[in-house]
Amino acid sequence: MKRTEDFIIEYIGDLFSSPFIGDDCAVIDNRIITKDIFIMGTHFPEELPLYYAGWRSFAGALSDIAAMGGKPEYFFIGIAGESGEVIKELVKGVSELARIYGVELAGGDTVFSMLAVLSFTIVGKAEKPIMRRGARPGDYVYVTGDLGGSRAGLELFLSGERATEKFIKPLPRIKEGIELVEKYNITSMIDISDGLLRDAERISRINGVSINLAGEAIPINQDAMYYCKERGLHPVVFSVNSGEEYELLFTSPDDIKEDYVTRIGEVGEGVGINLDNKPVSPEGFEHFREGK
Amino acid sequence: MKRTEDFIIEYIGDLFSSPFIGDDCAVIDNRIITKDIFIMGTHFPEELPLYYAGWRSFAGALSDIAAMGGKPEYFFIGIAGESGEVIKELVKGVSELARIYGVELAGGDTVFSMLAVLSFTIVGKAEKPIMRRGARPGDYVYVTGDLGGSRAGLELFLSGERATEKFIKPLPRIKEGIELVEKYNITSMIDISDGLLRDAERISRINGVSINLAGEAIPINQDAMYYCKERGLHPVVFSVNSGEEYELLFTSPDDIKEDYVTRIGEVGEGVGINLDNKPVSPEGFEHFREGK
């Protein structure tokens, strides 16, 4: 799904020849703006209670603001649903998260559709917006929080078990993004929406650098660890391919010590992602598996 | 559809207690921002070639900028479709219109969905944004262009005949909106997306005024006139209930003379819409019909 998105974004970029395409937000004057669309069946399972669908979707959009080190100020919402009740439930999840983060609704658009769709535009402020471009060889690679919890939660939910908090109520790293930018020299940043490997690949490609990760350093979510152990899955392989984590992946030459940050690798010459010195790709991952 | 939207917008407004809700765009500093979502089957027929679906949808979003007297600068697009080909065709219609109006793409988001969905956020500039609120008794009521062409085009298209230009390739009144605001004292403005009567009702309600229209003054589109004549329909009744016209409905105390503007009535005391001194409502319209 997302691979094709990269292709189409390239196509759209060509068609419009826009310099903006490719970052989490566009920067217009001192404002950062992001737009995101979420569709039932594609971005969240049909069985997920609509309250959580609203929450998760808005969290995903807010996470793009976090990825620039920005503070969300206003948001616009477009909601489609098959009834007023559906729309109301979706809105409830959104409004709770809006209250937590102090984001003000600036406009709304609702339509009826058999398929639930949520679309957000968020306007934020960033004194010094951090882009995906900027990582340099020698920088360290860091990640906030831990990984794998979102995927474990989704799989547990789909199998009828209790989903994890991280899956049903993810909290975007707004506060952390702002703090990191204030305290350290952050050279590039992205939020993990498509999995650590895929998002690291984006940083690698746009900067023409390699991202060299240490498997044992990657912080694994406790629920994911338990889930993998029960099923005989490799927790690192599982977690670096877990999407919609909404953690921040960033690079910095600084030695960062914060309780919510883990150093997981270094930026190097060349292009590509290496895990324990072996090239890996988000799709196949064969080399790593074979080596274990 | 739209009646329920009004209800839900009220509900959303209550939930978030936002002061922004209810206008075509939100005003943030010197920028105006609008967000619109369009769904296949709801906003455009499934049979409509995707190129026109993209064009019409983007025209609808741009029209909200026109309704504030603004100039569109940047836009963000969210597109869902069942294949890359579907998305490309939708994008083509959008990109053509973007070129015509000189609007720059600032961000894109594409996803796969069995249902085609287009969602736009447009950022524009307005030296003096015109709101829906501001009409006063004694003002004149004006409309740009002519009405009925969009509905006639839709009905012709659905019956398998050649659709009108106004239906397949509507042109939002950006240039006209800016010129009107520069030259005249425009007290309130809205674009006609749900039909003259329904949008006039919004102006009436928000300002606590009545809108008094003269049936014979309402400019009827030539295709609509011909369409109504052939089918024995009343062209005025037909045209004041024609949606997605993307013409501007506005009020001003000035005597406006522009070749693209027609004076169609006056603002009065009280609340409601009168057509030739008889109260009318967008739904029923019985009184007017009976009187003819």
CSV table of N, CA and C in Angstrom, one decimal, chain A residues 38 43-45 47-60 86 88-94 96-97 118 120 157 162-170 244 246:
chain,number,residue,atom,x,y,z
A,38,PHE,N,-7.7,9.0,6.4
A,38,PHE,CA,-7.8,7.7,7.0
A,38,PHE,C,-9.1,7.0,6.6
A,43,HIS,N,-6.9,1.8,6.9
A,43,HIS,CA,-6.1,2.4,8.0
A,43,HIS,C,-6.6,1.9,9.4
A,44,PHE,N,-7.8,1.4,9.5
A,44,PHE,CA,-8.2,0.8,10.7
A,44,PHE,C,-9.2,-0.3,10.4
A,45,PRO,N,-9.2,-1.4,11.2
A,45,PRO,CA,-10.2,-2.5,10.9
A,45,PRO,C,-11.6,-2.0,11.1
A,47,GLU,N,-13.9,-3.6,12.4
A,47,GLU,CA,-14.4,-4.0,13.7
A,47,GLU,C,-14.0,-3.1,14.9
A,48,LEU,N,-13.1,-2.2,14.6
A,48,LEU,CA,-12.6,-1.3,15.7
A,48,LEU,C,-13.7,-0.3,16.1
A,49,PRO,N,-14.0,-0.2,17.4
A,49,PRO,CA,-15.0,0.7,17.8
A,49,PRO,C,-14.6,2.1,17.3
A,50,LEU,N,-15.6,2.8,16.8
A,50,LEU,CA,-15.4,4.1,16.1
A,50,LEU,C,-14.7,5.1,16.9
A,51,TYR,N,-14.9,5.1,18.2
A,51,TYR,CA,-14.2,6.0,19.1
A,51,TYR,C,-12.7,5.9,19.0
A,52,TYR,N,-12.2,4.6,19.0
A,52,TYR,CA,-10.8,4.4,18.8
A,52,TYR,C,-10.3,4.7,17.4
A,53,ALA,N,-11.2,4.5,16.4
A,53,ALA,CA,-10.8,4.8,15.0
A,53,ALA,C,-10.6,6.3,14.9
A,54,GLY,N,-11.4,7.1,15.6
A,54,GLY,CA,-11.3,8.5,15.5
A,54,GLY,C,-10.0,8.9,16.2
A,55,TRP,N,-9.8,8.4,17.4
A,55,TRP,CA,-8.6,8.7,18.2
A,55,TRP,C,-7.3,8.4,17.4
A,56,ARG,N,-7.2,7.1,16.9
A,56,ARG,CA,-6.0,6.6,16.2
A,56,ARG,C,-5.7,7.5,15.0
A,57,SER,N,-6.8,7.8,14.3
A,57,SER,CA,-6.6,8.6,13.0
A,57,SER,C,-6.0,10.0,13.4
A,58,PHE,N,-6.6,10.6,14.3
A,58,PHE,CA,-6.2,12.0,14.7
A,58,PHE,C,-4.8,11.9,15.3
A,59,ALA,N,-4.5,10.9,16.0
A,59,ALA,CA,-3.1,10.7,16.6
A,59,ALA,C,-2.1,10.6,15.4
A,60,GLY,N,-2.5,9.9,14.3
A,60,GLY,CA,-1.6,9.8,13.2
A,60,GLY,C,-1.3,11.1,12.5
A,86,VAL,N,-22.6,7.2,13.5
A,86,VAL,CA,-21.2,6.8,13.2
A,86,VAL,C,-20.3,8.1,13.3
A,88,LYS,N,-20.8,10.8,14.9
A,88,LYS,CA,-20.6,11.3,16.3
A,88,LYS,C,-19.6,10.5,17.0
A,89,GLU,N,-19.6,9.2,16.9
A,89,GLU,CA,-18.6,8.3,17.6
A,89,GLU,C,-17.2,8.6,17.2
A,90,LEU,N,-17.0,8.8,15.8
A,90,LEU,CA,-15.7,9.1,15.3
A,90,LEU,C,-15.2,10.5,15.9
A,91,VAL,N,-16.2,11.4,16.0
A,91,VAL,CA,-15.8,12.8,16.5
A,91,VAL,C,-15.5,12.7,18.0
A,92,LYS,N,-16.1,11.8,18.7
A,92,LYS,CA,-15.8,11.8,20.2
A,92,LYS,C,-14.4,11.4,20.4
A,93,GLY,N,-13.9,10.4,19.7
A,93,GLY,CA,-12.5,10.0,19.9
A,93,GLY,C,-11.5,11.2,19.5
A,94,VAL,N,-11.9,11.9,18.4
A,94,VAL,CA,-11.1,13.0,18.0
A,94,VAL,C,-11.1,14.1,19.0
A,96,GLU,N,-11.6,14.1,22.2
A,96,GLU,CA,-10.9,13.8,23.4
A,96,GLU,C,-9.4,14.0,23.2
A,97,LEU,N,-8.9,13.6,22.1
A,97,LEU,CA,-7.4,13.8,21.8
A,97,LEU,C,-7.1,15.3,21.6
A,118,LEU,N,-11.9,9.6,7.6
A,118,LEU,CA,-11.5,10.8,8.4
A,118,LEU,C,-10.4,11.5,7.7
A,120,PHE,N,-7.9,15.0,8.1
A,120,PHE,CA,-7.5,16.1,9.0
A,120,PHE,C,-6.5,17.0,8.3
A,157,PHE,N,-6.1,-7.6,18.6
A,157,PHE,CA,-7.4,-7.2,18.4
A,157,PHE,C,-8.1,-8.0,17.3
A,162,ARG,N,-7.8,-8.9,23.8
A,162,ARG,CA,-7.7,-7.5,24.3
A,162,ARG,C,-6.5,-6.8,23.6
A,163,ALA,N,-6.9,-5.7,23.0
A,163,ALA,CA,-5.8,-4.9,22.3
A,163,ALA,C,-5.0,-4.1,23.3
A,164,THR,N,-3.8,-3.8,22.9
A,164,THR,CA,-2.9,-3.0,23.8
A,164,THR,C,-3.3,-1.5,23.7
A,165,GLU,N,-3.0,-0.8,24.8
A,165,GLU,CA,-3.2,0.7,24.8
A,165,GLU,C,-2.6,1.4,23.7
A,166,LYS,N,-1.4,1.0,23.4
A,166,LYS,CA,-0.6,1.6,22.3
A,166,LYS,C,-1.3,1.5,21.0
A,167,PHE,N,-2.1,0.4,20.8
A,167,PHE,CA,-2.8,0.3,19.6
A,167,PHE,C,-4.1,1.1,19.6
A,168,ILE,N,-4.9,1.0,20.6
A,168,ILE,CA,-6.2,1.7,20.6
A,168,ILE,C,-6.1,3.2,20.9
A,169,LYS,N,-5.1,3.6,21.8
A,169,LYS,CA,-5.0,5.0,22.1
A,169,LYS,C,-3.6,5.5,22.1
A,170,PRO,N,-3.0,5.5,20.9
A,170,PRO,CA,-1.6,6.0,20.8
A,170,PRO,C,-1.6,7.5,21.1
A,244,GLU,N,2.5,2.5,12.2
A,244,GLU,CA,1.6,3.3,13.1
A,244,GLU,C,2.0,3.3,14.5
A,246,TYR,N,3.9,5.8,15.7
A,246,TYR,CA,3.9,7.3,16.1
A,246,TYR,C,4.9,7.6,17.1
